Amino acid sequence: MALHVTAFSFTGVSTSSKASRSSLLSVFPAPRRCTVKAASQYPPSIPRCKIQGRALPSDNGPLEKDESSLVVCFGEMLIDFVPTISGLSLAEAPAFKKAPGGAPANVAVGISRLGGSSAFIGKVGEDEFGYMLAEILKENNVNSDGMRFDPGARTALAFVTLRKDGEREFMFYRNPSADMLLQEDELDLELIRKAKVFHYGSISLITEPCKSAHIAAAKAAKDAGVILSYDPNLRLPLWPSAESAREGILSIWDTADIIKISEEEISFLTQGEDPYDDNVVRKLYHPNLKLLLVTEGPEGCRYYTKDFSGRVKGIKVDAVDTTGAGDAFVAGILSQLASDVSLLQDESKLRDALSFANACGALTVMERGAIPALPTREVVLNALLKSVA
C-alpha cells in the first residue's frame, strides 16, 4: 500500500523554526532498555547464510525490550525480489534485489527498529531462505520463539514489479509455501497471551491449516485481553476469487480492536463505494472497534474513533519503492500505542502518534525493499525535526 506523504501537520510540537529535538523527545520518549530473547535455534543440518538485512543500531548491545509493551505479529514472512530498475515488467527487468518481507514480519521488524518490543509468529521453509529470514529477525532484535520451519515446503517468494511511480504489482510463488502450513498445535500461545497488541493480516486466512491457526491465535489473544490489530493487506492474486477475498477479509472484521485499511481496500470491501466519503467509511466501523485508520497514499491518513475523527498529513518525499510503506506506518502507530494505550481516547496524543507513523511510512518509500528500508527511531525523529524547522 502506498504511503508517501506530501505535507506535514504535527500537533503537540511547535511548527516554528524554534522547534527542537527536545520537544520531539518529550512527545516520543525513548523506550526502556532490557534484554531480548534470542531467536529460536536452527536445526544443525542446515547451514546459515550471511544476512544483508539492516539491524537495529545500538550503542549498548541488544535492546532490552519492555515485555509489557510487546507486539506479537502473526502471519507470513517471505523473500521479495524487487527489480533494480523501476518501470519495467518482470520479464524486462535485467536484475532483482533480494529483500526480506511479508507484511506481519515487516511490522515486527519495524517496531523493533523504532525501539519497541516485538515478536513474530509464522512458518518458513527449512531452507536457506527460511534461515536467512530467521537470522534477520534475530539481528533486528525480534523475538522469534514462535517461528517454525517446515521440512517439506519452501519459503514463499514474491516478485515485485515497480512502476515508474514506485507503485507495485506482485507475482507470488506459493504452491504451497511454508507459511500456508502453520498448524494450530504449533502456536506459541504463551507468547501470544503476554502481548499488549496482537497484529495480523488476511493472507493467513486463505488456506488451511494456517486459517485455523490464525483464528485460534486471535481467540487466545482476545481471551487474554490483548488488543487485536488488523491490516487486511489485500493481495487479490492469492485468493481464489474477489468474492472469496471479500468474504475472508470481512469474516474476522468484527473481532479487531484496531483496523488499518487503504482507500483501495475500502472501495473493494464496499464494492465500489466512494472511499473518501466519511459515511462510507463509517459503514466499516463495527460497534466494538476502538480505532479505524485509512491510509491515503500521498495525502497521509484519516482516523476514526467513536468520539472523534480527522486527517493527519505527513512528510513530502520522492517515492522509489512503496513496498512496506503501509507496514512501516503500522509499526509506527503500534509502537506508540503499545507504550501508551490512552492515545485511543486522547485525540491530541493520537494525532502526534499518527504524525510519527506517517513519517515512518514516508521514509520507507525512499529505498527499495521492505525490511531493508524500515527506519530507526533516530531517523524518524530527525525527519520530523527537519520538517518543522
mmCIF file of C-alpha atoms in Angstrom:
data_model
loop_
_atom_site.group_PDB
_atom_site.id
_atom_site.type_symbol
_atom_site.label_atom_id
_atom_site.label_comp_id
_atom_site.label_asym_id
_atom_site.label_seq_id
_atom_site.Cartn_x
_atom_site.Cartn_y
_atom_site.Cartn_z
ATOM 1 C CA MET A 1 0.000 0.000 0.000
ATOM 2 C CA ALA A 2 1.450 3.338 -0.975
ATOM 3 C CA LEU A 3 2.140 5.728 1.841
ATOM 4 C CA HIS A 4 4.415 8.559 0.906
ATOM 5 C CA VAL A 5 3.070 11.873 2.042
ATOM 6 C CA THR A 6 3.143 15.379 0.673
ATOM 7 C CA ALA A 7 2.559 17.763 3.551
ATOM 8 C CA PHE A 8 3.013 17.774 7.308
ATOM 9 C CA SER A 9 0.779 18.646 10.229
ATOM 10 C CA PHE A 10 2.021 17.903 13.727
ATOM 11 C CA THR A 11 0.026 18.665 16.848
ATOM 12 C CA GLY A 12 1.686 18.912 20.227
ATOM 13 C CA VAL A 13 5.025 20.181 18.821
ATOM 14 C CA SER A 14 5.727 23.727 17.700
ATOM 15 C CA THR A 15 5.907 24.106 13.925
ATOM 16 C CA SER A 16 8.026 27.260 14.108
ATOM 17 C CA SER A 17 11.713 27.365 13.261
ATOM 18 C CA LYS A 18 12.424 27.069 17.002
ATOM 19 C CA ALA A 19 11.101 23.503 17.116
ATOM 20 C CA SER A 20 13.745 21.452 18.867
ATOM 21 C CA ARG A 21 14.831 17.887 19.273
ATOM 22 C CA SER A 22 13.916 18.059 22.972
ATOM 23 C CA SER A 23 10.311 18.928 22.110
ATOM 24 C CA LEU A 24 10.083 15.881 19.854
ATOM 25 C CA LEU A 25 11.617 13.664 22.520
ATOM 26 C CA SER A 26 9.004 14.849 25.010
ATOM 27 C CA VAL A 27 6.275 13.592 22.658
ATOM 28 C CA PHE A 28 8.103 10.388 21.644
ATOM 29 C CA PRO A 29 10.171 9.353 24.707
ATOM 30 C CA ALA A 30 12.760 6.635 24.247
ATOM 31 C CA PRO A 31 11.568 3.144 25.196
ATOM 32 C CA ARG A 32 13.086 1.463 28.218
ATOM 33 C CA ARG A 33 16.021 -0.887 27.675
ATOM 34 C CA CYS A 34 16.063 -4.529 28.684
ATOM 35 C CA THR A 35 17.215 -7.990 27.352
ATOM 36 C CA VAL A 36 15.518 -9.592 24.365
ATOM 37 C CA LYS A 37 15.261 -13.347 23.877
ATOM 38 C CA ALA A 38 17.474 -14.783 21.179
ATOM 39 C CA ALA A 39 15.935 -16.246 18.055
ATOM 40 C CA SER A 40 14.939 -19.893 18.242
ATOM 41 C CA GLN A 41 17.663 -22.409 17.432
ATOM 42 C CA TYR A 42 18.250 -23.588 13.907
ATOM 43 C CA PRO A 43 18.370 -27.291 13.035
ATOM 44 C CA PRO A 44 22.109 -28.065 12.818
ATOM 45 C CA SER A 45 21.731 -29.793 9.454
ATOM 46 C CA ILE A 46 21.006 -26.516 7.679
ATOM 47 C CA PRO A 47 23.946 -24.111 7.284
ATOM 48 C CA ARG A 48 23.136 -20.468 7.928
ATOM 49 C CA CYS A 49 23.914 -17.862 5.314
ATOM 50 C CA LYS A 50 25.157 -14.298 5.545
ATOM 51 C CA ILE A 51 22.405 -11.714 6.084
ATOM 52 C CA GLN A 52 22.207 -8.342 4.414
ATOM 53 C CA GLY A 53 19.164 -7.010 6.289
ATOM 54 C CA ARG A 54 19.857 -3.887 8.325
ATOM 55 C CA ALA A 55 19.844 -4.415 12.082
ATOM 56 C CA LEU A 56 18.666 -2.006 14.759
ATOM 57 C CA PRO A 57 21.692 0.034 15.804
ATOM 58 C CA SER A 58 22.541 0.156 19.485
ATOM 59 C CA ASP A 59 25.378 1.632 21.477
ATOM 60 C CA ASN A 60 24.872 -0.745 24.391
ATOM 61 C CA GLY A 61 24.391 -4.141 22.756
ATOM 62 C CA PRO A 62 20.933 -5.669 22.251
ATOM 63 C CA LEU A 63 18.000 -3.608 23.459
ATOM 64 C CA GLU A 64 16.217 -4.924 26.499
ATOM 65 C CA LYS A 65 12.621 -4.890 25.392
ATOM 66 C CA ASP A 66 9.843 -3.958 27.785
ATOM 67 C CA GLU A 67 7.610 -7.014 27.525
ATOM 68 C CA SER A 68 4.666 -5.089 28.976
ATOM 69 C CA SER A 69 4.508 -3.324 25.591
ATOM 70 C CA LEU A 70 5.128 -6.407 23.448
ATOM 71 C CA VAL A 71 3.573 -6.502 19.964
ATOM 72 C CA VAL A 72 3.217 -10.016 18.535
ATOM 73 C CA CYS A 73 2.875 -10.166 14.741
ATOM 74 C CA PHE A 74 1.316 -13.242 13.136
ATOM 75 C CA GLY A 75 1.461 -14.362 9.513
ATOM 76 C CA GLU A 76 3.787 -14.622 6.556
ATOM 77 C CA MET A 77 7.461 -13.897 6.102
ATOM 78 C CA LEU A 78 8.959 -14.250 2.636
ATOM 79 C CA ILE A 79 11.548 -13.054 0.161
ATOM 80 C CA ASP A 80 10.675 -10.134 -2.113
ATOM 81 C CA PHE A 81 12.581 -9.881 -5.397
ATOM 82 C CA VAL A 82 12.500 -6.226 -6.416
ATOM 83 C CA PRO A 83 13.677 -5.020 -9.870
ATOM 84 C CA THR A 84 16.801 -2.898 -9.803
ATOM 85 C CA ILE A 85 15.193 -0.632 -12.421
ATOM 86 C CA SER A 86 11.675 0.740 -11.974
ATOM 87 C CA GLY A 87 9.099 0.960 -14.729
ATOM 88 C CA LEU A 88 9.814 -2.388 -16.376
ATOM 89 C CA SER A 89 7.812 -5.603 -16.458
ATOM 90 C CA LEU A 90 9.144 -8.663 -14.643
ATOM 91 C CA ALA A 91 10.266 -10.121 -17.957
ATOM 92 C CA GLU A 92 12.097 -6.923 -18.921
ATOM 93 C CA ALA A 93 13.856 -6.365 -15.582
ATOM 94 C CA PRO A 94 17.607 -7.016 -16.000
ATOM 95 C CA ALA A 95 18.149 -7.920 -12.337
ATOM 96 C CA PHE A 96 16.403 -8.142 -8.973
ATOM 97 C CA LYS A 97 17.379 -7.144 -5.464
ATOM 98 C CA LYS A 98 16.606 -9.815 -2.867
ATOM 99 C CA ALA A 99 14.827 -8.332 0.154
ATOM 100 C CA PRO A 100 13.166 -9.926 3.189
ATOM 101 C CA GLY A 101 9.484 -9.110 3.501
ATOM 102 C CA GLY A 102 5.974 -10.244 4.386
ATOM 103 C CA ALA A 103 3.640 -7.710 5.979
ATOM 104 C CA PRO A 104 3.469 -9.071 9.564
ATOM 105 C CA ALA A 105 7.236 -9.627 9.653
ATOM 106 C CA ASN A 106 7.791 -6.116 8.283
ATOM 107 C CA VAL A 107 5.716 -4.710 11.150
ATOM 108 C CA ALA A 108 7.640 -6.749 13.742
ATOM 109 C CA VAL A 109 10.999 -5.531 12.443
ATOM 110 C CA GLY A 110 9.654 -2.001 12.057
ATOM 111 C CA ILE A 111 8.605 -1.870 15.713
ATOM 112 C CA SER A 112 11.970 -3.177 16.879
ATOM 113 C CA ARG A 113 13.830 -0.659 14.697
ATOM 114 C CA LEU A 114 11.800 2.046 16.444
ATOM 115 C CA GLY A 115 12.968 0.780 19.824
ATOM 116 C CA GLY A 116 9.851 -1.206 20.704
ATOM 117 C CA SER A 117 9.342 -4.811 21.748
ATOM 118 C CA SER A 118 8.097 -7.227 19.082
ATOM 119 C CA ALA A 119 7.789 -10.917 18.246
ATOM 120 C CA PHE A 120 6.953 -12.831 15.077
ATOM 121 C CA ILE A 121 4.860 -15.998 14.787
ATOM 122 C CA GLY A 122 4.803 -17.812 11.458
ATOM 123 C CA LYS A 123 6.349 -20.562 9.365
ATOM 124 C CA VAL A 124 9.129 -20.629 6.786
ATOM 125 C CA GLY A 125 10.779 -23.414 4.857
ATOM 126 C CA GLU A 126 13.641 -25.456 6.264
ATOM 127 C CA ASP A 127 15.819 -23.971 3.541
ATOM 128 C CA GLU A 128 18.443 -21.281 3.015
ATOM 129 C CA PHE A 129 15.847 -18.526 2.604
ATOM 130 C CA GLY A 130 13.983 -19.624 5.732
ATOM 131 C CA TYR A 131 17.089 -19.493 7.886
ATOM 132 C CA MET A 132 18.128 -16.226 6.317
ATOM 133 C CA LEU A 133 14.797 -14.752 7.411
ATOM 134 C CA ALA A 134 15.161 -16.160 10.923
ATOM 135 C CA GLU A 135 18.596 -14.585 11.171
ATOM 136 C CA ILE A 136 17.219 -11.237 10.035
ATOM 137 C CA LEU A 137 14.665 -11.326 12.847
ATOM 138 C CA LYS A 138 17.438 -12.127 15.312
ATOM 139 C CA GLU A 139 19.690 -9.344 14.032
ATOM 140 C CA ASN A 140 16.798 -6.902 14.367
ATOM 141 C CA ASN A 141 16.072 -7.972 17.958
ATOM 142 C CA VAL A 142 12.703 -9.520 17.120
ATOM 143 C CA ASN A 143 11.646 -12.437 19.331
ATOM 144 C CA SER A 144 11.313 -15.454 17.027
ATOM 145 C CA ASP A 145 10.357 -18.087 19.594
ATOM 146 C CA GLY A 146 7.107 -18.584 17.670
ATOM 147 C CA MET A 147 8.791 -19.171 14.304
ATOM 148 C CA ARG A 148 8.518 -22.662 12.832
ATOM 149 C CA PHE A 149 10.397 -24.405 9.986
ATOM 150 C CA ASP A 150 8.723 -26.796 7.533
ATOM 151 C CA PRO A 151 10.946 -29.523 6.054
ATOM 152 C CA GLY A 152 8.514 -30.266 3.212
ATOM 153 C CA ALA A 153 7.686 -26.805 1.847
ATOM 154 C CA ARG A 154 9.730 -23.879 0.601
ATOM 155 C CA THR A 155 9.857 -20.348 1.920
ATOM 156 C CA ALA A 156 7.483 -18.128 -0.072
ATOM 157 C CA LEU A 157 8.859 -15.863 -2.814
ATOM 158 C CA ALA A 158 7.295 -12.743 -4.327
ATOM 159 C CA PHE A 159 8.486 -10.932 -7.450
ATOM 160 C CA VAL A 160 7.508 -7.285 -7.308
ATOM 161 C CA THR A 161 7.096 -5.067 -10.365
ATOM 162 C CA LEU A 162 7.861 -1.421 -9.686
ATOM 163 C CA ARG A 163 6.029 1.022 -11.950
ATOM 164 C CA LYS A 164 7.630 4.359 -12.745
ATOM 165 C CA ASP A 165 5.604 5.984 -9.948
ATOM 166 C CA GLY A 166 7.006 3.495 -7.412
ATOM 167 C CA GLU A 167 3.735 1.534 -7.096
ATOM 168 C CA ARG A 168 3.866 -2.256 -7.184
ATOM 169 C CA GLU A 169 2.395 -5.338 -8.776
ATOM 170 C CA PHE A 170 3.072 -8.811 -7.373
ATOM 171 C CA MET A 171 3.697 -12.325 -8.660
ATOM 172 C CA PHE A 172 3.823 -14.956 -5.878
ATOM 173 C CA TYR A 173 5.399 -18.409 -5.659
ATOM 174 C CA ARG A 174 3.349 -20.309 -3.030
ATOM 175 C CA ASN A 175 2.253 -23.781 -4.160
ATOM 176 C CA PRO A 176 2.054 -24.246 -1.208
ATOM 177 C CA SER A 177 4.718 -22.309 0.665
ATOM 178 C CA ALA A 178 5.621 -22.982 4.277
ATOM 179 C CA ASP A 179 3.694 -20.021 5.690
ATOM 180 C CA MET A 180 0.433 -21.610 4.492
ATOM 181 C CA LEU A 181 1.127 -24.764 6.505
ATOM 182 C CA LEU A 182 1.370 -23.421 10.059
ATOM 183 C CA GLN A 183 -0.790 -25.596 12.308
ATOM 184 C CA GLU A 184 -2.739 -24.738 15.445
ATOM 185 C CA ASP A 185 -0.676 -27.092 17.613
ATOM 186 C CA GLU A 186 2.495 -25.231 16.558
ATOM 187 C CA LEU A 187 1.352 -21.930 18.071
ATOM 188 C CA ASP A 188 3.271 -20.381 20.966
ATOM 189 C CA LEU A 189 0.186 -19.479 22.990
ATOM 190 C CA GLU A 190 2.212 -18.246 25.960
ATOM 191 C CA LEU A 191 3.902 -15.664 23.760
ATOM 192 C CA ILE A 192 0.548 -14.540 22.347
ATOM 193 C CA ARG A 193 -1.105 -14.180 25.748
ATOM 194 C CA LYS A 194 1.596 -11.931 27.172
ATOM 195 C CA ALA A 195 1.372 -9.431 24.298
ATOM 196 C CA LYS A 196 -0.047 -5.930 24.623
ATOM 197 C CA VAL A 197 -1.014 -5.990 20.921
ATOM 198 C CA PHE A 198 -1.566 -8.943 18.562
ATOM 199 C CA HIS A 199 -1.238 -7.877 14.913
ATOM 200 C CA TYR A 200 -2.200 -9.858 11.799
ATOM 201 C CA GLY A 201 -3.354 -9.618 8.180
ATOM 202 C CA SER A 202 -5.707 -11.605 5.953
ATOM 203 C CA ILE A 203 -3.312 -13.669 3.830
ATOM 204 C CA SER A 204 -3.127 -16.266 6.602
ATOM 205 C CA LEU A 205 -6.890 -16.793 6.203
ATOM 206 C CA ILE A 206 -6.709 -18.037 2.610
ATOM 207 C CA THR A 207 -5.948 -21.734 3.129
ATOM 208 C CA GLU A 208 -5.897 -24.428 5.786
ATOM 209 C CA PRO A 209 -4.241 -25.290 8.087
ATOM 210 C CA CYS A 210 -2.982 -21.719 8.549
ATOM 211 C CA LYS A 211 -6.531 -20.325 8.631
ATOM 212 C CA SER A 212 -7.422 -22.402 11.692
ATOM 213 C CA ALA A 213 -4.124 -21.478 13.331
ATOM 214 C CA HIS A 214 -4.851 -17.804 12.705
ATOM 215 C CA ILE A 215 -8.340 -17.997 14.220
ATOM 216 C CA ALA A 216 -7.062 -19.918 17.263
ATOM 217 C CA ALA A 217 -4.229 -17.435 17.821
ATOM 218 C CA ALA A 218 -6.574 -14.440 17.628
ATOM 219 C CA LYS A 219 -9.027 -16.100 20.035
ATOM 220 C CA ALA A 220 -6.243 -16.804 22.536
ATOM 221 C CA ALA A 221 -5.163 -13.170 22.334
ATOM 222 C CA LYS A 222 -8.712 -11.846 22.685
ATOM 223 C CA ASP A 223 -9.443 -14.109 25.664
ATOM 224 C CA ALA A 224 -6.261 -12.810 27.338
ATOM 225 C CA GLY A 225 -7.341 -9.175 26.920
ATOM 226 C CA VAL A 226 -4.771 -8.413 24.213
ATOM 227 C CA ILE A 227 -5.540 -5.587 21.758
ATOM 228 C CA LEU A 228 -6.181 -7.011 18.267
ATOM 229 C CA SER A 229 -4.735 -5.062 15.318
ATOM 230 C CA TYR A 230 -5.798 -5.956 11.757
ATOM 231 C CA ASP A 231 -4.366 -4.817 8.419
ATOM 232 C CA PRO A 232 -6.194 -6.773 5.663
ATOM 233 C CA ASN A 233 -3.323 -6.125 3.233
ATOM 234 C CA LEU A 234 -5.386 -7.149 0.197
ATOM 235 C CA ARG A 235 -3.473 -9.291 -2.317
ATOM 236 C CA LEU A 236 -6.105 -10.416 -4.803
ATOM 237 C CA PRO A 237 -3.847 -12.784 -6.816
ATOM 238 C CA LEU A 238 -3.511 -15.003 -3.746
ATOM 239 C CA TRP A 239 -7.268 -15.528 -3.297
ATOM 240 C CA PRO A 240 -9.394 -17.920 -5.397
ATOM 241 C CA SER A 241 -11.684 -15.028 -6.367
ATOM 242 C CA ALA A 242 -12.523 -11.439 -5.483
ATOM 243 C CA GLU A 243 -15.651 -12.591 -3.684
ATOM 244 C CA SER A 244 -13.739 -15.096 -1.547
ATOM 245 C CA ALA A 245 -11.257 -12.349 -0.675
ATOM 246 C CA ARG A 246 -14.046 -10.004 0.386
ATOM 247 C CA GLU A 247 -15.738 -12.700 2.463
ATOM 248 C CA GLY A 248 -12.471 -13.849 4.023
ATOM 249 C CA ILE A 249 -11.348 -10.352 4.988
ATOM 250 C CA LEU A 250 -14.730 -9.476 6.498
ATOM 251 C CA SER A 251 -15.078 -12.833 8.298
ATOM 252 C CA ILE A 252 -12.867 -11.617 11.173
ATOM 253 C CA TRP A 253 -13.635 -7.911 10.870
ATOM 254 C CA ASP A 254 -15.755 -7.584 13.997
ATOM 255 C CA THR A 255 -13.160 -9.108 16.326
ATOM 256 C CA ALA A 256 -10.496 -6.445 15.729
ATOM 257 C CA ASP A 257 -9.914 -3.501 18.072
ATOM 258 C CA ILE A 258 -7.822 -1.558 15.535
ATOM 259 C CA ILE A 259 -8.090 -1.775 11.752
ATOM 260 C CA LYS A 260 -5.846 -0.143 9.151
ATOM 261 C CA ILE A 261 -7.070 -0.040 5.547
ATOM 262 C CA SER A 262 -6.300 1.859 2.354
ATOM 263 C CA GLU A 263 -8.677 3.764 0.083
ATOM 264 C CA GLU A 264 -8.406 0.944 -2.461
ATOM 265 C CA GLU A 265 -9.434 -1.596 0.165
ATOM 266 C CA ILE A 266 -12.450 0.494 1.167
ATOM 267 C CA SER A 267 -13.608 0.536 -2.458
ATOM 268 C CA PHE A 268 -13.061 -3.217 -2.697
ATOM 269 C CA LEU A 269 -14.849 -4.105 0.535
ATOM 270 C CA THR A 270 -17.810 -1.791 -0.174
ATOM 271 C CA GLN A 271 -17.986 -2.939 -3.801
ATOM 272 C CA GLY A 272 -17.136 0.369 -5.397
ATOM 273 C CA GLU A 273 -18.379 2.983 -2.960
ATOM 274 C CA ASP A 274 -16.509 6.266 -2.513
ATOM 275 C CA PRO A 275 -13.592 5.728 -0.080
ATOM 276 C CA TYR A 276 -13.394 9.469 0.603
ATOM 277 C CA ASP A 277 -16.973 9.661 1.868
ATOM 278 C CA ASP A 278 -16.978 9.500 5.681
ATOM 279 C CA ASN A 279 -20.398 7.876 5.633
ATOM 280 C CA VAL A 280 -18.992 5.024 3.542
ATOM 281 C CA VAL A 281 -16.011 4.608 5.881
ATOM 282 C CA ARG A 282 -18.292 4.614 8.924
ATOM 283 C CA LYS A 283 -20.118 1.597 7.472
ATOM 284 C CA LEU A 284 -16.914 -0.345 8.160
ATOM 285 C CA TYR A 285 -16.778 0.823 11.780
ATOM 286 C CA HIS A 286 -18.134 -2.035 13.885
ATOM 287 C CA PRO A 287 -19.540 -1.440 17.419
ATOM 288 C CA ASN A 288 -16.508 -2.749 19.327
ATOM 289 C CA LEU A 289 -13.857 -1.059 17.178
ATOM 290 C CA LYS A 290 -11.549 1.341 19.007
ATOM 291 C CA LEU A 291 -9.725 2.867 16.023
ATOM 292 C CA LEU A 292 -10.123 2.751 12.241
ATOM 293 C CA LEU A 293 -7.208 4.111 10.193
ATOM 294 C CA VAL A 294 -7.338 4.869 6.467
ATOM 295 C CA THR A 295 -4.071 5.425 4.616
ATOM 296 C CA GLU A 296 -4.380 7.704 1.599
ATOM 297 C CA GLY A 297 -1.062 7.405 -0.187
ATOM 298 C CA PRO A 298 0.429 10.858 -0.779
ATOM 299 C CA GLU A 299 -2.338 12.536 1.250
ATOM 300 C CA GLY A 300 -1.417 10.951 4.605
ATOM 301 C CA CYS A 301 -4.076 9.207 6.704
ATOM 302 C CA ARG A 302 -7.517 9.549 8.284
ATOM 303 C CA TYR A 303 -8.567 8.298 11.702
ATOM 304 C CA TYR A 304 -11.959 7.383 13.157
ATOM 305 C CA THR A 305 -12.974 6.552 16.726
ATOM 306 C CA LYS A 306 -16.388 6.577 18.392
ATOM 307 C CA ASP A 307 -15.765 10.101 19.671
ATOM 308 C CA PHE A 308 -13.626 11.882 17.090
ATOM 309 C CA SER A 309 -12.173 11.706 13.586
ATOM 310 C CA GLY A 310 -9.793 13.674 11.408
ATOM 311 C CA ARG A 311 -6.886 13.665 8.973
ATOM 312 C CA VAL A 312 -3.133 13.871 9.544
ATOM 313 C CA LYS A 313 -0.808 14.788 6.717
ATOM 314 C CA GLY A 314 2.843 13.889 6.532
ATOM 315 C CA ILE A 315 6.277 14.480 5.078
ATOM 316 C CA LYS A 316 6.959 15.109 1.389
ATOM 317 C CA VAL A 317 9.369 12.596 -0.165
ATOM 318 C CA ASP A 318 10.246 11.201 -3.589
ATOM 319 C CA ALA A 319 8.985 7.629 -3.791
ATOM 320 C CA VAL A 320 11.384 4.964 -5.066
ATOM 321 C CA ASP A 321 9.543 1.840 -3.902
ATOM 322 C CA THR A 322 6.315 1.791 -1.873
ATOM 323 C CA THR A 323 6.840 -1.817 -0.738
ATOM 324 C CA GLY A 324 6.462 -1.948 3.047
ATOM 325 C CA ALA A 325 5.312 1.649 3.467
ATOM 326 C CA GLY A 326 1.960 0.654 4.928
ATOM 327 C CA ASP A 327 3.711 -1.807 7.236
ATOM 328 C CA ALA A 328 6.090 0.921 8.398
ATOM 329 C CA PHE A 329 3.049 3.094 9.135
ATOM 330 C CA VAL A 330 1.513 0.266 11.192
ATOM 331 C CA ALA A 331 4.809 -0.257 13.031
ATOM 332 C CA GLY A 332 4.895 3.453 13.817
ATOM 333 C CA ILE A 333 1.401 3.636 15.290
ATOM 334 C CA LEU A 334 1.596 0.296 17.151
ATOM 335 C CA SER A 335 4.968 1.177 18.687
ATOM 336 C CA GLN A 336 3.313 4.273 20.156
ATOM 337 C CA LEU A 337 0.082 2.527 21.138
ATOM 338 C CA ALA A 338 1.811 -0.367 22.916
ATOM 339 C CA SER A 339 3.572 2.149 25.152
ATOM 340 C CA ASP A 340 0.515 4.304 25.800
ATOM 341 C CA VAL A 341 -2.968 2.923 25.110
ATOM 342 C CA SER A 342 -4.514 6.178 26.347
ATOM 343 C CA LEU A 343 -3.925 7.679 22.898
ATOM 344 C CA LEU A 344 -7.076 5.799 21.793
ATOM 345 C CA GLN A 345 -9.069 8.239 23.927
ATOM 346 C CA ASP A 346 -6.879 11.331 23.562
ATOM 347 C CA GLU A 347 -7.125 12.918 20.108
ATOM 348 C CA SER A 348 -4.069 15.128 20.567
ATOM 349 C CA LYS A 349 -1.894 12.141 21.505
ATOM 350 C CA LEU A 350 -3.352 10.125 18.632
ATOM 351 C CA ARG A 351 -2.548 12.835 16.097
ATOM 352 C CA ASP A 352 1.043 13.003 17.366
ATOM 353 C CA ALA A 353 1.360 9.223 17.059
ATOM 354 C CA LEU A 354 -0.062 9.294 13.530
ATOM 355 C CA SER A 355 2.383 12.030 12.525
ATOM 356 C CA PHE A 356 5.153 9.724 13.710
ATOM 357 C CA ALA A 357 3.592 6.811 11.795
ATOM 358 C CA ASN A 358 3.260 8.889 8.621
ATOM 359 C CA ALA A 359 6.954 9.761 8.847
ATOM 360 C CA CYS A 360 7.803 6.057 9.192
ATOM 361 C CA GLY A 361 5.868 5.268 6.025
ATOM 362 C CA ALA A 362 7.298 8.191 4.090
ATOM 363 C CA LEU A 363 10.903 7.315 4.889
ATOM 364 C CA THR A 364 10.377 3.698 3.827
ATOM 365 C CA VAL A 365 9.440 4.575 0.240
ATOM 366 C CA MET A 366 12.813 6.227 -0.284
ATOM 367 C CA GLU A 367 14.613 2.855 -0.595
ATOM 368 C CA ARG A 368 13.955 -0.429 -2.401
ATOM 369 C CA GLY A 369 12.612 -3.387 -0.464
ATOM 370 C CA ALA A 370 10.532 -3.571 2.702
ATOM 371 C CA ILE A 371 12.651 -4.596 5.700
ATOM 372 C CA PRO A 372 15.878 -3.014 4.365
ATOM 373 C CA ALA A 373 14.079 0.341 4.108
ATOM 374 C CA LEU A 374 12.388 0.414 7.536
ATOM 375 C CA PRO A 375 13.640 3.431 9.534
ATOM 376 C CA THR A 376 15.053 3.609 13.039
ATOM 377 C CA ARG A 377 13.553 5.883 15.686
ATOM 378 C CA GLU A 378 16.522 8.235 15.333
ATOM 379 C CA VAL A 379 15.944 8.640 11.593
ATOM 380 C CA VAL A 380 12.216 9.287 12.112
ATOM 381 C CA LEU A 381 12.834 11.907 14.797
ATOM 382 C CA ASN A 382 15.418 13.646 12.593
ATOM 383 C CA ALA A 383 12.934 13.713 9.704
ATOM 384 C CA LEU A 384 10.233 15.175 11.946
ATOM 385 C CA LEU A 385 12.662 17.757 13.255
ATOM 386 C CA LYS A 386 13.648 18.822 9.730
ATOM 387 C CA SER A 387 10.001 19.029 8.662
ATOM 388 C CA VAL A 388 9.133 21.534 11.414
ATOM 389 C CA ALA A 389 12.375 23.519 11.292
#
